[in-house]
Amino acid sequence: MSAPILIVDDSLTVRMNLMDTLAAAGLEAAACASITEAREALNEQAFSLVILDVLLPDGDGIDLLKEIRETPGIHDTAVMLLSTEAEVHDRVRGLQTGADEYVGKPYEPVYLVARARELMRRGDAAPMPAGDSILVIDDSITFREALREALQGAGYQVDVAGTGEEGLRLAAELRPTAIIVDGVLPGADGASIIRRIRLDAGLRSTPCLLLTGSGEEGAEVRALDAGADAFARKEEDIDIVLARVSAMLRSAATQSSRLSSASLHAPKRILTVDDSETYLQFLSVLLRGAGHEVVLARSGEEALEMLAVQPVDCVLLDMQMPGIGGEEACRRIKAVPVTRDTPVIMLTALEDRDAMIRGLSAGADDYIAKSSDFEVLRARMLAQMRRRQFEDENRVIREELLAKELEAAEARAAREIAETRAALVEELEWKNHELEAFSYSVSHDLRAPLRSIDGFSQALLEDYGEALPPQGQDYLRRVCAAAQRMGQLIDDLLQLSRVGRAPMERQKVDMSEIAQSIVDGLRRGDASRDAIVQIAEGLIAEGDAGLLRALMENLLGNAWKFTAKAANPTIEFSATRDTNGQTYVIRDNGAGFDMAYADRLFAPFQRLHTVAEYPGTGIGLATVRRIVDRHGGRIWAEAKVGAGAAFFWNLPGRAGAGATAEGP
């Protein structure tokens, strides 16, 4: 059950009339006569809609509207202003304050109920039928009531109408699941009513069954030609009618599609612009009698002001007015994107050819003399609103098609990009493997002649060094040193190449044990060093044992090398656990480096210290980064000149799952 409607009006007559009108439409309502009473009601319960008079005995209704919009919990409540204030500027004031709708008194009940339902539906508060709803249009009270009783007994919700015009209005307001139409009706016959339903974008998908009491041959063909989905004769058993309705509904479109467009036969808002008060009131009575809401404007300026805050379904525009005349007002309406599609019908006392040409040239959709019959004007209005409805429907279809085309194009582009990226990655990987294989081959081939240079230079220095002058001996020592350095560089390049080429074999690796064996080797190679090395116990990683050992050899070797000149050399290997898994760190208190150059640290051949200070090839940290990359991790460093460095790396996923031997 939806929340009720709150009526706030100081007129007892208006309150009772609104209560009866809404109750007849199946809508629950409560009423109060003042702002004070309205505040109390809004504090006590939730309402789906507030119908609010502007002039109240204890204040301005628009002030209450402001309170509603500023109060948490009720600021989204739909508000319809209802007032005898007919001036455009009063309407503009109310809409600019936050009203969802503004209806002038005297109001047309059919229009008011239709707008109330629309506002409630927009807020998801409209009462929805428990099951399928059927609208029966038949002028025979006896048959209509018998059919209603049978349909209700079958579980349908049923509404009835006695004429075709009444049926069209109810169909537009209620949006039934299906419509049953008698073939013979006063005024328009059943076939004509179905044709009008099929011309309405908001109703055209509603299934229709045409009933006839005639046994005339060809009646079924004519019914189906008119657009009916099914046909039945009144003399048939009523169970047959129910069976045809059930079969028709099984193949019908869904309700969501029926609610996609506003119905052509729903009450419309018509803006009437004329400087003649007599003609305005005359036209207002006729339009309200046809079930429409009428907004009166007495100049082009007022019309444009109103259109800026509230859309309308059609504009009836006098051609000759003081100030902004009809032609200029029409041009301005058609120049604004929001209003350019609104049908404009030029009304004028001038019936000459030149006036018609000027009006249509200004952008008017139609031109009609004030002396014309109202039914002609009504038919012209309906034709223009139908045209706009078709244009809106076609625009929605075009936008949906365009959206699907764009979606398909984006999918194709994404697929092509993915395929191109995959091909580039594959080619890059092949080039990398090819380059690594080449560098491995070249490095391997260079080692043999380099060993010859180094070996014969050493032999020459040992066997014939004393025969050389001091300068010659110095040159020979430099050749030996350069050959040894070149040999170390080739070894490092071979190791870097192997990191990229060697297959990965994941297993649990005791990082603490590897670290200890590396440090023991460093101590044996430099027994004079008295460095403090702290290694956390039980640090377990999951990865390739050979690659992880190469990583530790490079990082611990660097820490050993760069703490050579420290007063109390200290090296620490530990780990911490965080959301990314296990993060390892090797710290030292050695030479450190300037963080401004940290981005160069892991690139090949990049050195932040001279060879004379700390020998090396500049390949070690590049190798370390490649090892970490192959494990899917990340490495970074922090340091300060003269205060040591810390190298952090993590091995995410499975590689970072191992904590310690004892557990975290």
XYZ file of C-alpha atoms in Angstrom:
664
model
C 0.000 0.000 0.000
C 1.403 3.391 -0.970
C 1.634 6.381 1.379
C -1.453 8.619 1.250
C -1.793 12.068 -0.293
C -1.931 15.125 1.985
C -4.343 17.902 0.925
C -3.650 21.337 2.434
C -6.410 23.872 1.595
C -8.448 26.267 3.722
C -11.590 25.762 1.614
C -13.807 22.982 2.982
C -15.476 22.672 -0.415
C -12.150 22.181 -2.201
C -10.926 19.704 0.415
C -14.054 17.562 0.176
C -14.081 17.719 -3.614
C -10.427 16.640 -3.774
C -11.014 13.826 -1.268
C -13.951 12.510 -3.334
C -12.020 12.859 -6.626
C -8.977 11.019 -5.319
C -11.061 8.343 -3.586
C -12.945 7.706 -6.840
C -9.554 7.155 -8.484
C -8.581 4.640 -5.788
C -6.113 6.972 -4.040
C -6.044 7.429 -0.260
C -5.920 11.019 1.012
C -5.906 13.055 4.236
C -6.825 16.733 4.497
C -5.989 19.729 6.681
C -6.867 23.423 6.551
C -3.712 25.272 7.634
C 0.074 25.247 7.635
C 0.101 24.372 11.342
C -2.054 21.292 10.780
C 0.085 20.329 7.760
C 3.278 20.493 9.833
C 1.739 18.187 12.443
C 0.595 15.728 9.777
C 4.007 15.671 8.091
C 5.665 14.995 11.442
C 3.320 12.090 12.199
C 3.482 10.089 8.951
C 4.937 9.887 5.454
C 3.012 11.102 2.417
C 3.634 10.270 -1.224
C 2.289 13.631 -2.436
C 1.294 16.979 -0.927
C -1.381 19.011 -2.739
C -0.777 22.476 -1.350
C -2.806 25.674 -1.647
C -0.712 28.856 -1.921
C -3.004 31.168 0.061
C -3.612 29.803 3.566
C -5.007 31.510 6.688
C -1.799 31.224 8.723
C 0.816 31.840 6.046
C 2.085 31.393 2.523
C 1.962 27.852 1.147
C 5.251 28.454 -0.649
C 6.914 29.015 2.735
C 5.718 25.529 3.760
C 7.103 24.217 0.464
C 10.503 25.671 1.411
C 10.306 23.926 4.801
C 9.532 20.600 3.129
C 12.491 20.935 0.743
C 14.845 21.804 3.630
C 13.665 19.122 6.085
C 15.564 15.785 6.088
C 13.308 12.801 5.647
C 10.574 14.613 3.692
C 12.615 16.803 1.306
C 11.960 14.368 -1.577
C 8.173 14.362 -1.117
C 6.370 15.368 -4.328
C 4.490 18.678 -3.992
C 1.690 19.934 -6.256
C 0.741 23.583 -5.782
C -2.982 24.266 -6.257
C -4.079 27.880 -6.259
C -6.446 30.487 -7.679
C -3.341 32.579 -8.392
C -3.434 32.401 -12.180
C -0.683 34.860 -13.022
C 2.387 33.405 -14.685
C 4.808 35.039 -12.257
C 3.066 33.309 -9.313
C 3.391 29.971 -11.095
C 7.062 30.686 -11.820
C 7.655 31.589 -8.172
C 6.163 28.322 -6.967
C 8.052 26.142 -9.453
C 11.353 27.893 -8.777
C 10.869 27.269 -5.050
C 10.771 23.529 -5.658
C 7.217 22.496 -6.558
C 6.955 19.445 -8.798
C 3.677 20.636 -10.306
C 1.443 23.719 -10.317
C -2.267 23.458 -11.105
C -4.504 26.518 -11.257
C -8.033 26.720 -9.894
C -10.567 25.870 -11.204
C -8.828 22.566 -11.822
C -9.890 19.750 -14.111
C -10.291 16.607 -11.944
C -9.167 14.224 -14.699
C -5.956 16.189 -15.228
C -5.291 16.547 -11.494
C -5.666 12.795 -10.876
C -3.463 11.964 -13.866
C -0.704 14.306 -12.676
C -1.012 13.008 -9.108
C -0.542 9.432 -10.344
C 2.445 10.467 -12.457
C 4.155 12.237 -9.530
C 3.559 9.243 -7.275
C 4.806 6.846 -9.956
C 7.930 8.967 -10.409
C 8.659 8.582 -6.689
C 7.977 4.810 -6.819
C 5.021 5.368 -4.538
C 2.187 4.748 -6.989
C -0.015 1.784 -6.081
C 0.715 -1.045 -8.470
C -1.990 -3.588 -9.337
C -1.651 -6.917 -7.600
C -2.097 -8.734 -10.933
C -3.052 -8.045 -14.533
C -5.517 -5.194 -14.988
C -8.219 -5.161 -17.664
C -10.092 -2.105 -18.994
C -13.559 -2.913 -20.383
C -15.093 -0.334 -22.751
C -18.756 -1.161 -23.364
C -21.931 0.931 -23.300
C -24.078 -2.022 -22.218
C -24.235 -1.880 -18.443
C -25.623 -5.420 -18.187
C -22.933 -7.092 -20.280
C -20.198 -4.824 -18.865
C -20.981 -5.770 -15.267
C -21.298 -9.454 -16.107
C -17.881 -9.350 -17.794
C -16.406 -7.412 -14.868
C -17.644 -10.057 -12.413
C -16.235 -12.894 -14.517
C -12.855 -11.202 -14.962
C -12.575 -10.395 -11.260
C -13.443 -13.995 -10.482
C -10.501 -14.995 -12.694
C -8.148 -12.808 -10.634
C -7.989 -9.691 -12.807
C -8.291 -6.118 -11.627
C -11.054 -4.528 -13.705
C -11.944 -0.931 -14.652
C -14.847 -0.012 -16.898
C -15.847 2.818 -19.234
C -19.138 3.453 -21.030
C -17.809 5.420 -24.029
C -14.782 5.336 -26.280
C -13.532 8.772 -25.172
C -13.849 7.847 -21.503
C -12.060 4.574 -22.214
C -9.148 6.331 -23.922
C -8.740 8.671 -20.953
C -8.786 5.773 -18.481
C -6.330 3.798 -20.611
C -3.947 6.758 -20.612
C -4.266 7.185 -16.853
C -4.307 3.568 -15.656
C -2.123 1.855 -18.304
C -4.055 -1.448 -18.125
C -2.516 -4.790 -19.019
C -5.162 -5.326 -21.699
C -8.247 -3.587 -23.134
C -11.583 -5.174 -24.142
C -13.545 -2.944 -26.517
C -17.122 -3.329 -27.672
C -17.455 -3.049 -31.432
C -20.480 -0.705 -31.261
C -20.168 2.364 -29.058
C -21.789 5.792 -28.989
C -19.661 8.211 -31.008
C -16.588 6.359 -32.264
C -16.991 2.625 -32.838
C -14.732 -0.024 -31.296
C -12.541 -0.388 -34.400
C -11.871 3.369 -34.395
C -10.953 3.277 -30.704
C -8.433 0.487 -31.328
C -6.952 2.435 -34.261
C -6.496 5.438 -31.965
C -4.822 3.200 -29.369
C -2.434 1.885 -32.016
C -1.534 5.481 -32.978
C -0.612 6.264 -29.357
C 3.045 5.478 -28.548
C 2.164 5.091 -24.876
C -0.606 2.543 -25.511
C 0.147 0.920 -28.849
C 1.676 -2.217 -27.321
C -1.362 -2.796 -25.063
C -3.177 -5.934 -26.295
C -6.783 -5.296 -27.357
C -9.731 -7.657 -27.773
C -12.687 -6.502 -29.897
C -16.153 -7.734 -28.891
C -19.085 -7.744 -31.252
C -22.696 -8.777 -31.002
C -22.986 -9.066 -34.742
C -22.921 -12.344 -36.611
C -22.034 -10.499 -39.788
C -19.591 -12.297 -42.050
C -16.143 -10.678 -42.121
C -16.500 -9.010 -38.691
C -13.406 -10.796 -37.359
C -11.280 -9.802 -40.360
C -12.308 -6.161 -39.999
C -11.554 -6.273 -36.265
C -8.075 -7.673 -36.809
C -7.454 -5.216 -39.659
C -8.255 -2.394 -37.230
C -5.390 -3.559 -34.989
C -7.116 -5.860 -32.502
C -5.065 -8.737 -31.093
C -8.062 -10.990 -30.593
C -11.741 -11.195 -31.453
C -14.783 -12.619 -29.635
C -18.549 -12.572 -30.108
C -20.808 -11.528 -27.241
C -23.107 -14.498 -27.786
C -20.227 -16.872 -27.066
C -19.834 -18.384 -23.616
C -18.068 -15.911 -21.337
C -15.482 -18.574 -20.496
C -14.372 -18.392 -24.131
C -13.853 -14.650 -23.741
C -11.744 -15.289 -20.625
C -9.705 -17.912 -22.463
C -9.039 -15.490 -25.336
C -7.954 -12.795 -22.852
C -5.582 -15.248 -21.139
C -4.072 -16.347 -24.463
C -3.720 -12.735 -25.587
C -1.863 -11.782 -22.394
C 0.582 -14.682 -22.688
C 1.945 -13.268 -25.936
C 1.645 -9.606 -24.956
C 4.517 -7.187 -24.436
C 5.775 -6.574 -20.905
C 4.404 -3.754 -18.817
C 7.778 -1.978 -18.771
C 7.559 -1.455 -22.515
C 4.027 -0.109 -22.206
C 5.141 2.471 -19.665
C 8.023 3.773 -21.752
C 6.081 6.644 -23.393
C 3.492 9.147 -22.210
C 0.053 8.431 -23.635
C -1.379 10.740 -26.287
C -4.815 10.517 -24.669
C -3.647 11.503 -21.183
C -4.641 15.028 -20.079
C -2.211 17.616 -21.396
C -0.887 20.965 -20.229
C -1.690 23.675 -22.783
C -0.076 27.119 -22.678
C -2.500 29.674 -24.115
C -0.992 33.073 -24.951
C -3.248 36.000 -25.890
C -3.607 39.638 -24.855
C -7.402 39.337 -25.053
C -8.754 38.338 -21.637
C -12.135 37.466 -23.149
C -10.659 35.018 -25.663
C -8.288 33.562 -23.052
C -11.158 32.725 -20.711
C -13.287 31.393 -23.573
C -10.492 29.073 -24.712
C -9.707 28.105 -21.119
C -13.256 26.853 -20.517
C -13.220 24.770 -23.709
C -9.804 23.237 -23.036
C -10.583 22.419 -19.407
C -13.835 20.864 -20.553
C -11.750 18.540 -22.732
C -9.760 17.460 -19.659
C -6.636 19.604 -20.119
C -4.702 21.802 -17.678
C -4.569 25.350 -19.040
C -1.831 27.876 -18.316
C -2.793 31.422 -19.261
C -0.227 33.988 -20.396
C -1.143 37.477 -21.524
C 2.032 38.346 -23.412
C 4.982 36.806 -25.182
C 7.179 37.782 -22.250
C 5.014 35.841 -19.781
C 4.944 32.827 -22.087
C 8.744 32.679 -22.332
C 9.078 33.154 -18.564
C 6.711 30.237 -17.915
C 8.382 27.922 -20.430
C 11.712 28.500 -18.681
C 10.468 26.714 -15.548
C 7.755 24.277 -16.676
C 7.352 22.259 -19.890
C 4.015 22.141 -21.707
C 2.538 19.788 -24.294
C 1.346 22.459 -26.725
C 1.409 26.250 -27.123
C -1.523 28.206 -28.565
C 0.013 31.537 -29.508
C -1.752 34.718 -30.589
C 0.002 36.312 -33.539
C -0.621 39.977 -32.680
C 0.312 41.103 -29.169
C 2.044 44.176 -27.701
C 5.674 43.783 -26.682
C 7.019 40.430 -27.866
C 4.523 39.455 -30.540
C 3.556 35.970 -31.601
C 6.110 35.698 -34.403
C 9.062 36.715 -32.217
C 7.864 34.553 -29.300
C 7.607 31.575 -31.669
C 11.147 32.173 -32.962
C 12.491 32.257 -29.399
C 10.616 29.090 -28.403
C 12.013 27.236 -31.411
C 15.537 28.576 -30.807
C 15.880 26.929 -27.369
C 16.794 23.192 -27.359
C 14.510 22.443 -24.402
C 11.381 23.878 -26.071
C 12.107 23.676 -29.803
C 10.129 20.417 -30.186
C 7.061 21.736 -28.357
C 4.194 22.105 -30.872
C 3.249 25.735 -31.461
C -0.078 26.562 -33.103
C -0.497 30.170 -34.202
C -3.961 31.590 -33.413
C -4.981 34.831 -35.079
C -7.925 36.857 -36.294
C -5.999 37.456 -39.519
C -7.024 34.947 -42.166
C -5.025 36.300 -45.099
C -2.348 34.308 -46.924
C 0.601 36.563 -45.946
C -0.165 36.239 -42.206
C -0.189 32.456 -42.495
C 3.154 32.458 -44.336
C 4.711 34.761 -41.692
C 3.478 32.572 -38.847
C 4.726 29.312 -40.361
C 8.015 30.953 -41.370
C 8.546 32.005 -37.744
C 8.579 28.303 -36.799
C 4.930 27.617 -35.980
C 3.834 24.023 -36.531
C 0.322 25.023 -37.559
C -1.803 28.083 -38.188
C -5.505 28.392 -37.418
C -7.994 31.267 -37.372
C -9.683 32.140 -34.095
C -13.028 31.874 -35.841
C -12.505 28.156 -36.485
C -14.597 25.542 -34.711
C -13.091 24.298 -31.426
C -13.229 20.685 -32.624
C -10.989 21.699 -35.526
C -8.542 23.312 -33.081
C -8.673 20.222 -30.856
C -7.977 17.921 -33.791
C -5.063 20.116 -34.911
C -3.634 20.060 -31.381
C -3.951 16.274 -31.217
C -2.243 15.910 -34.592
C 0.704 18.078 -33.539
C 1.093 16.324 -30.196
C 0.937 12.960 -31.972
C 3.698 14.144 -34.333
C 5.856 15.145 -31.384
C 5.146 11.821 -29.679
C 6.296 9.905 -32.764
C 9.417 12.081 -33.005
C 10.238 11.468 -29.343
C 9.694 7.731 -29.786
C 11.887 7.643 -32.891
C 14.544 9.681 -31.094
C 14.607 7.164 -28.238
C 14.923 4.309 -30.736
C 17.732 6.096 -32.567
C 19.538 6.781 -29.293
C 19.210 3.124 -28.262
C 20.520 1.976 -31.645
C 23.365 4.476 -31.455
C 24.211 3.337 -27.928
C 24.309 -0.285 -29.109
C 26.470 0.669 -32.091
C 28.855 2.574 -29.815
C 28.949 -0.365 -27.402
C 29.726 -2.737 -30.258
C 32.381 -0.367 -31.632
C 33.974 -0.051 -28.186
C 33.970 -3.841 -27.833
C 35.606 -4.221 -31.253
C 38.172 -1.555 -30.432
C 38.916 -3.154 -27.052
C 39.311 -6.550 -28.696
C 41.603 -5.133 -31.383
C 43.682 -3.304 -28.766
C 43.940 -6.472 -26.678
C 44.968 -8.511 -29.714
C 47.505 -5.868 -30.753
C 48.867 -5.644 -27.217
C 49.147 -9.419 -26.990
C 50.989 -9.534 -30.319
C 53.345 -6.752 -29.208
C 54.001 -8.460 -25.883
C 54.698 -11.737 -27.642
C 57.042 -10.019 -30.104
C 58.756 -8.115 -27.296
C 59.252 -11.299 -25.303
C 60.701 -13.008 -28.377
C 63.046 -10.048 -28.981
C 64.096 -10.089 -25.335
C 64.827 -13.810 -25.442
C 66.691 -13.321 -28.703
C 68.705 -10.429 -27.244
C 69.456 -12.361 -24.064
C 70.550 -15.385 -26.096
C 72.774 -13.148 -28.212
C 74.316 -11.427 -25.209
C 74.871 -14.800 -23.541
C 76.572 -16.149 -26.663
C 78.735 -13.053 -27.116
C 79.697 -12.923 -23.433
C 80.511 -16.617 -23.408
C 82.652 -16.279 -26.553
C 84.513 -13.273 -25.099
C 85.587 -15.152 -22.001
C 88.154 -17.420 -23.768
C 90.267 -14.665 -25.436
C 89.938 -12.550 -22.289
C 91.318 -15.371 -20.189
C 94.251 -15.582 -22.620
C 94.945 -11.852 -22.276
C 94.733 -12.061 -18.490
C 96.809 -15.261 -18.220
C 99.630 -14.251 -20.577
C 99.764 -10.770 -18.993
C 100.168 -12.325 -15.557
C 102.860 -14.720 -16.882
C 104.682 -11.878 -18.639
C 104.646 -9.810 -15.469
C 105.924 -12.670 -13.340
C 108.586 -14.031 -15.742
C 109.819 -10.935 -17.499
C 108.624 -8.089 -15.311
C 112.069 -7.349 -13.873
C 113.433 -6.841 -17.400
C 110.891 -4.090 -18.026
C 111.389 -0.524 -16.912
C 109.068 0.683 -14.108
C 106.708 2.393 -16.593
C 106.411 -0.817 -18.625
C 105.618 -2.795 -15.492
C 102.895 -0.273 -14.637
C 101.366 -0.627 -18.098
C 101.331 -4.392 -17.777
C 99.655 -4.252 -14.355
C 96.973 -2.019 -15.847
C 96.349 -4.564 -18.619
C 95.928 -7.300 -15.993
C 93.520 -5.175 -13.910
C 91.465 -4.233 -16.968
C 91.244 -7.868 -18.082
C 90.092 -8.935 -14.632
C 87.490 -6.167 -14.514
C 86.278 -7.124 -17.978
C 86.042 -10.745 -16.842
C 83.919 -9.696 -13.856
C 81.679 -7.622 -16.134
C 81.175 -10.581 -18.485
C 80.347 -12.840 -15.546
C 77.767 -10.320 -14.310
C 76.231 -9.985 -17.775
C 76.012 -13.761 -18.047
C 74.249 -13.875 -14.699
C 71.812 -11.116 -15.801
C 71.149 -13.027 -19.013
C 70.534 -16.278 -17.134
C 67.972 -14.565 -14.884
C 65.748 -13.897 -17.901
C 66.380 -17.225 -19.629
C 66.420 -19.718 -16.796
C 63.162 -21.619 -16.129
C 61.412 -20.821 -12.815
C 60.947 -23.605 -10.293
C 58.999 -22.530 -7.232
C 59.711 -24.118 -3.889
C 60.041 -23.126 -0.257
C 63.397 -21.420 0.265
C 65.027 -20.732 3.631
C 66.221 -17.166 3.116
C 67.876 -17.052 6.547
C 70.037 -20.058 5.744
C 71.056 -18.601 2.356
C 71.970 -15.302 3.984
C 74.107 -16.981 6.629
C 76.066 -19.049 4.049
C 76.701 -15.931 1.941
C 77.947 -13.958 4.950
C 80.218 -16.843 5.970
C 81.747 -16.759 2.490
C 82.236 -12.992 2.682
C 83.979 -13.341 6.043
C 86.325 -16.010 4.685
C 87.229 -13.777 1.760
C 87.913 -10.775 4.004
C 88.974 -12.113 7.397
C 90.189 -8.706 8.560
C 86.663 -7.287 8.539
C 84.926 -7.125 11.892
C 81.374 -6.428 10.700
C 78.262 -7.029 12.798
C 75.733 -9.048 10.767
C 72.275 -9.726 12.203
C 70.143 -12.309 10.358
C 66.562 -13.037 11.464
C 65.903 -16.739 11.838
C 63.321 -18.795 9.957
C 62.576 -16.428 7.080
C 60.888 -18.586 4.457
C 60.042 -17.512 0.906
C 58.469 -19.370 -1.989
C 60.326 -18.971 -5.270
C 63.220 -20.157 -7.379
C 66.101 -21.131 -5.080
C 68.871 -20.296 -7.562
C 67.460 -16.865 -8.440
C 66.773 -15.953 -4.816
C 70.351 -16.926 -3.896
C 71.654 -14.655 -6.699
C 69.501 -11.849 -5.302
C 70.889 -12.296 -1.783
C 74.491 -12.540 -3.057
C 74.163 -9.180 -4.805
C 72.407 -7.332 -1.977
C 74.530 -8.739 0.865
C 77.686 -8.314 -1.246
C 76.793 -4.625 -1.775
C 76.127 -4.157 1.949
C 79.482 -5.777 2.755
C 81.280 -3.640 0.184
C 79.711 -0.271 1.092
C 80.291 -0.708 4.861
C 84.041 -1.194 4.370
C 84.800 2.357 5.497
C 82.173 2.529 8.272
C 83.396 2.940 11.862
C 81.237 0.085 13.207
C 80.003 -1.769 10.105
C 76.543 -3.273 10.673
C 74.347 -5.303 8.323
C 70.836 -6.522 9.115
C 68.536 -8.917 7.255
C 64.908 -9.129 8.454
C 61.306 -9.202 7.244
C 57.894 -7.763 8.127
C 54.380 -8.897 7.245
C 51.791 -6.519 5.745
C 48.777 -6.643 3.433
C 51.076 -7.354 0.477
C 52.577 -10.406 2.137
C 56.175 -10.727 3.318
C 58.458 -7.712 2.830
C 62.204 -8.382 3.208
C 64.860 -5.775 3.957
C 68.667 -5.616 4.060
C 70.007 -2.586 5.934
C 73.522 -1.279 6.411
C 75.218 1.763 7.904
C 77.650 2.263 5.050
C 78.194 4.917 2.390
C 74.521 5.292 1.409
C 73.520 7.427 -1.586
C 71.563 10.536 -2.554
C 67.828 9.721 -2.962
C 67.673 12.202 -5.856
C 69.342 9.486 -7.948
C 67.254 6.578 -6.662
C 65.388 6.182 -9.979
C 68.713 5.264 -11.667
C 69.659 2.720 -9.044
C 68.312 -0.460 -10.679
C 69.239 0.344 -14.293
C 72.196 -1.533 -15.883
C 75.648 0.135 -15.718
C 74.358 2.903 -13.413
C 76.741 3.642 -10.544
C 76.378 6.231 -7.815
C 79.997 5.820 -6.623
C 83.282 5.799 -8.480
C 85.131 2.557 -9.234
C 88.100 3.868 -7.299
C 85.959 4.204 -4.138
C 83.938 1.027 -4.473
C 84.727 -1.354 -7.346
C 81.878 -2.890 -9.327
C 80.280 -3.253 -12.762
C 76.843 -1.643 -12.203
C 75.032 -4.878 -13.148
C 74.222 -6.320 -9.711
C 71.154 -4.244 -8.827
C 69.752 -4.593 -12.364
C 69.996 -8.364 -11.854
C 68.265 -8.070 -8.486
C 65.348 -6.116 -9.974
C 64.923 -8.651 -12.787
C 64.790 -11.484 -10.262
C 62.139 -9.691 -8.198
C 60.150 -8.874 -11.375
C 60.164 -12.516 -12.427
C 58.686 -13.408 -9.059
C 55.978 -10.772 -9.520
C 57.271 -8.556 -6.707
C 58.579 -5.052 -6.241
C 61.901 -3.659 -4.982
C 62.791 -0.198 -3.729
C 65.464 1.477 -1.656
C 65.885 4.168 0.978
C 69.180 5.812 1.884
C 71.028 8.848 3.126
C 74.537 9.864 2.134
C 76.991 8.630 4.783
C 74.244 7.014 6.868
C 73.652 3.718 5.093
C 71.007 2.229 2.810
C 68.052 -0.143 3.063
C 66.788 -2.335 0.212
C 63.182 -3.582 0.475
C 61.485 -6.192 -1.701
C 58.336 -8.247 -1.521
C 57.181 -11.454 -3.192
C 53.364 -11.189 -3.476
C 50.881 -14.000 -3.983
C 52.308 -17.422 -3.341
C 55.823 -15.992 -3.331
C 54.977 -13.859 -0.350
C 52.931 -16.453 1.490
C 55.749 -17.924 3.503
C 56.147 -16.226 6.829
C 58.698 -17.698 9.155
C 59.632 -21.230 10.043
C 57.752 -20.888 13.318
C 54.804 -18.989 11.826
C 53.917 -15.330 11.896
